Coordinates of C-alpha atoms and ligand atoms in Angstrom, one line a residue:
X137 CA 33.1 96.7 66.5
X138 CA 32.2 93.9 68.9
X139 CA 30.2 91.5 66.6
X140 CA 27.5 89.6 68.5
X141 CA 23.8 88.9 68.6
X142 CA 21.8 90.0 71.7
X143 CA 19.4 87.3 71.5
X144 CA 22.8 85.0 72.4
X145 CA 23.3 86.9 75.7
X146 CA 20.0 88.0 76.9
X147 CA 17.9 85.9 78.5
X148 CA 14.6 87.1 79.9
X149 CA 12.7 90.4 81.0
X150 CA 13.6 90.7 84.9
X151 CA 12.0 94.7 84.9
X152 CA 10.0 96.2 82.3
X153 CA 10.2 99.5 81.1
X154 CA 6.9 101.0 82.8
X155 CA 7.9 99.2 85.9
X156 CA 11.2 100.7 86.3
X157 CA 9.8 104.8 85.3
X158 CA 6.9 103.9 87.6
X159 CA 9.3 103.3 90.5
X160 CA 11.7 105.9 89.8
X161 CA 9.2 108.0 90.0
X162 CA 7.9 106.8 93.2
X163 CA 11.6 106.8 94.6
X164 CA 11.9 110.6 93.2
X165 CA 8.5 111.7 95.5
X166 CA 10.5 110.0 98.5
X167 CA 13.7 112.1 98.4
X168 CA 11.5 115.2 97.5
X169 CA 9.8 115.0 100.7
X170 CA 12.8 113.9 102.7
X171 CA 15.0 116.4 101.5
X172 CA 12.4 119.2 100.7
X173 CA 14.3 121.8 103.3
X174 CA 18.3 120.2 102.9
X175 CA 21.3 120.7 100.8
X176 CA 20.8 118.0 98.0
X177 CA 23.4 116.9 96.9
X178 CA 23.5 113.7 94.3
X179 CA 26.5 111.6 93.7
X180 CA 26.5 109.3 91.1
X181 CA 29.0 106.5 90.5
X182 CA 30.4 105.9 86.8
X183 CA 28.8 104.4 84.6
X184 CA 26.6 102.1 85.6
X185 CA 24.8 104.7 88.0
X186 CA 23.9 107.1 85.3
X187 CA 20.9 106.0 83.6
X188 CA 19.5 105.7 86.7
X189 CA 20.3 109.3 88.2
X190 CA 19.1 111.2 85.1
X191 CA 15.7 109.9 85.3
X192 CA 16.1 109.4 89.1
X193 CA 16.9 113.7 88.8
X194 CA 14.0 114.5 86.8
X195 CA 11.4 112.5 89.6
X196 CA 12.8 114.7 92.0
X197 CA 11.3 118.1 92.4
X198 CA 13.5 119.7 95.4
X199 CA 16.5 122.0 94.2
X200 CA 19.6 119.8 94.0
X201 CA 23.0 119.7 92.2
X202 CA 24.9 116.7 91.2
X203 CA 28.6 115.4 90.7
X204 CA 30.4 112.0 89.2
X205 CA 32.8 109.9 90.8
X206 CA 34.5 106.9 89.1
X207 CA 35.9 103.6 90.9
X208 CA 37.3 100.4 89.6
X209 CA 37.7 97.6 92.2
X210 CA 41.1 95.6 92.3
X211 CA 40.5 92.8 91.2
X212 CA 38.9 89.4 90.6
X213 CA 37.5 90.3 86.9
X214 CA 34.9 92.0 85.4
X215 CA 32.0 90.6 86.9
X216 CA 33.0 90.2 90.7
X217 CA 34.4 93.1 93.0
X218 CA 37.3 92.6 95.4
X219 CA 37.4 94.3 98.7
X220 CA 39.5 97.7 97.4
X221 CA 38.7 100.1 95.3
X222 CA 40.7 102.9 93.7
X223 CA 39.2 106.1 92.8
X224 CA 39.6 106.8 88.9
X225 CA 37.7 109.8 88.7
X226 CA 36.9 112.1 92.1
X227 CA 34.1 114.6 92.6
X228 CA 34.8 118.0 91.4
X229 CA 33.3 119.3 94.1
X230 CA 33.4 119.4 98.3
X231 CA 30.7 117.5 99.9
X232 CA 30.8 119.3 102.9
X233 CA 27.9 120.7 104.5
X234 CA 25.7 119.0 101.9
X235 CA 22.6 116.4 102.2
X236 CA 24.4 113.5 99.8
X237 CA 22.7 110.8 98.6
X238 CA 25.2 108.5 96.5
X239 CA 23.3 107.1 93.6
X240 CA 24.4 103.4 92.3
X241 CA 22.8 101.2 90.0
X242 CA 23.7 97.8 91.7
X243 CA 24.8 96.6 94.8
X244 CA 26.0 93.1 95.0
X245 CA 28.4 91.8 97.7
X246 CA 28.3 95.4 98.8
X247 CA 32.2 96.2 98.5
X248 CA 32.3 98.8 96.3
X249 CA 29.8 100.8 98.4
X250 CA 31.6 100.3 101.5
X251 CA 34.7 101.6 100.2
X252 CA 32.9 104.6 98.6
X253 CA 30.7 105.2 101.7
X254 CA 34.3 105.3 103.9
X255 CA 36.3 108.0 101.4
X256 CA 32.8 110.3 101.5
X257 CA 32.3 110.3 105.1
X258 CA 36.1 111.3 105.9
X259 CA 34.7 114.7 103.9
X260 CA 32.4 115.7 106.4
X261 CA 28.9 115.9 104.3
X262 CA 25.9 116.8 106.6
X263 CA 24.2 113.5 105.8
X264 CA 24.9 110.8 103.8
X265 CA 22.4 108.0 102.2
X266 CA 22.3 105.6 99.9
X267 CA 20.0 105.0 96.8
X268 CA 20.5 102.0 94.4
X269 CA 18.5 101.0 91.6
X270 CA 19.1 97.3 92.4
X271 CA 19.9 95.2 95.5
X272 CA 21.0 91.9 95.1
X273 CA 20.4 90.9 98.5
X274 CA 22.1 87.6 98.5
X275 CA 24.7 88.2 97.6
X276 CA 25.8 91.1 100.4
X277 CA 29.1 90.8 102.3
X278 CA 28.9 93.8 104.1
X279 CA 26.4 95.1 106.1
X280 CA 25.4 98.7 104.7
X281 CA 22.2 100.8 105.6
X282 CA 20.2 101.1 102.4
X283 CA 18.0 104.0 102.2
X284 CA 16.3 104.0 99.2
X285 CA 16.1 100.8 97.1
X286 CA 14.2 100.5 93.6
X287 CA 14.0 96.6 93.4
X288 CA 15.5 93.1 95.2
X289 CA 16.5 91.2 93.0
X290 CA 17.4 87.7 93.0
X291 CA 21.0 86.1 92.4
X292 CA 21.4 86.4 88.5
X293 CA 23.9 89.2 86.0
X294 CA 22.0 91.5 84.7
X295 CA 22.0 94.0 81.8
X296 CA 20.6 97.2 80.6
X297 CA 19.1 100.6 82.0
X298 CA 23.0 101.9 82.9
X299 CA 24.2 98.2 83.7
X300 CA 26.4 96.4 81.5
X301 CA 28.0 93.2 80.1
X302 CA 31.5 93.4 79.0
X303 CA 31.0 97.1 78.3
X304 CA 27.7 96.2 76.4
X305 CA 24.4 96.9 76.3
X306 CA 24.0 99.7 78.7
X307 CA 21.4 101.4 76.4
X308 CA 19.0 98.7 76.8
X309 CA 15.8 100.5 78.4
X310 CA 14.9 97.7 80.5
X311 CA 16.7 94.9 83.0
X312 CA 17.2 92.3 81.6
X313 CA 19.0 88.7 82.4
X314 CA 22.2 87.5 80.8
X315 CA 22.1 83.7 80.1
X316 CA 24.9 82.0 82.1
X317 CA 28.2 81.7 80.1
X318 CA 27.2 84.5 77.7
X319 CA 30.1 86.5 77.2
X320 CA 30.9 89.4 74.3
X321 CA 34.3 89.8 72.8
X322 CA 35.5 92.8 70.6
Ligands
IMP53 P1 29.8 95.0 94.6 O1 31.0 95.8 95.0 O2 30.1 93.5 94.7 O3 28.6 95.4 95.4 O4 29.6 95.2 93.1 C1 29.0 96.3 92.6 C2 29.3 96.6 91.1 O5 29.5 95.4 90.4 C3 28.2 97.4 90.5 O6 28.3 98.8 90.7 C4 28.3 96.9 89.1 O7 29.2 97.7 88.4 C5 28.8 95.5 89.1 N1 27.7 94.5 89.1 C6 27.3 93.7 90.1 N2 26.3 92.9 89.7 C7 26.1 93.2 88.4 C8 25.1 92.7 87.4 O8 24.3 91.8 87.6 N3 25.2 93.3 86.2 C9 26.1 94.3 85.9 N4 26.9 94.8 86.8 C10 27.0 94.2 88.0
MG54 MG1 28.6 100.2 89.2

């Protein structure tokens, strides 16, 4: 049992809870009518992502199916992603021939996307789009073409809705900001 108090690690409300289902839901309408006659396919990216893509699902009222993929970046540490990743846990099914939209709940320096992005389009999807939750625009390394974004966000850690610290707090139904140094041990 990791023993800590939240009030130690959580600073203030970035997005509230009515603001986040308010632009799901506005984000849901938007791939409903861009994908009304395609193949819809949803990937989501383990585990931050899935919070996000079961509300995100439920906005969206075109037929689609979904899938998981898992990556873990070599690397610098938990909070920071290095240029590689490895893929832990791959799709169970092809991609090809279907409308994807890869489904991520952050995107920081923009590595992790990248990598993801290259593996997916070596599988020959018909399309192949991006929608994240968060965009920490800042922060980018890489230049990526981001279709459908929920929120900029400025240059700080955040927790909650799918996103965690140290493991932690991923069931927290809004965003909110870790205070810097705030760390949680088991
Ligand atoms: P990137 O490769 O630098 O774009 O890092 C993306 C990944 O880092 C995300 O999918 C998250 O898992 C993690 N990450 C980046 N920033 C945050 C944050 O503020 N809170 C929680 N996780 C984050
Ligand atoms: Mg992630």
């Amino acid at each position: 049992m990791p023993n800590f108090n939240p009030d130690d690690v959580l600073g203030e409300v970035l997005i509230d809870e009515e603001t986040l289902s308010a632009r799901v839901r506005a984000l849901g309408k938007r791939i409903s009518a861009d994908y009304a006659d395609k193949n819809l396919h949803l990937v989501c990216i383990l585990r931050g992502g899935v919070v996000f893509l079961t509300d995100l699902m439920r906005a969206i009222d075109t037929q689609h199916t979904i899938d998981f993929m898992a990556v873990s970046s070599y690397g610098v540490g938990a909070r920071e992603s290095s240029g590689q990743v490895r893929l832990t846990m791959d799709l169970k099914e092809d991609i090809s021939g279907r409308d994807v939209i890869l489904v991520e709940d952050i995107i920081d320096s923009g590595n992790t996307l990248a990598n993801v992005l290259e593996i997916l389009a070596t599988r020959n999807p018909a399309s192949l789009t991006v929608c994240t939750l968060l965009d920490k625009v800042e922060r980018r390394e890489v230049d990526i073409d981001l279709t459908y974004v929920g929120f900029q966000i400025p240059d700080k850690f955040v927790v909650g809705y799918g996103l965690d610290v140290d493991e932690y707090m991923r069931n927290l139904p809004y965003i909110g900001v870790v205070k810097d140094g705030a760390f949680i041990t088991e």
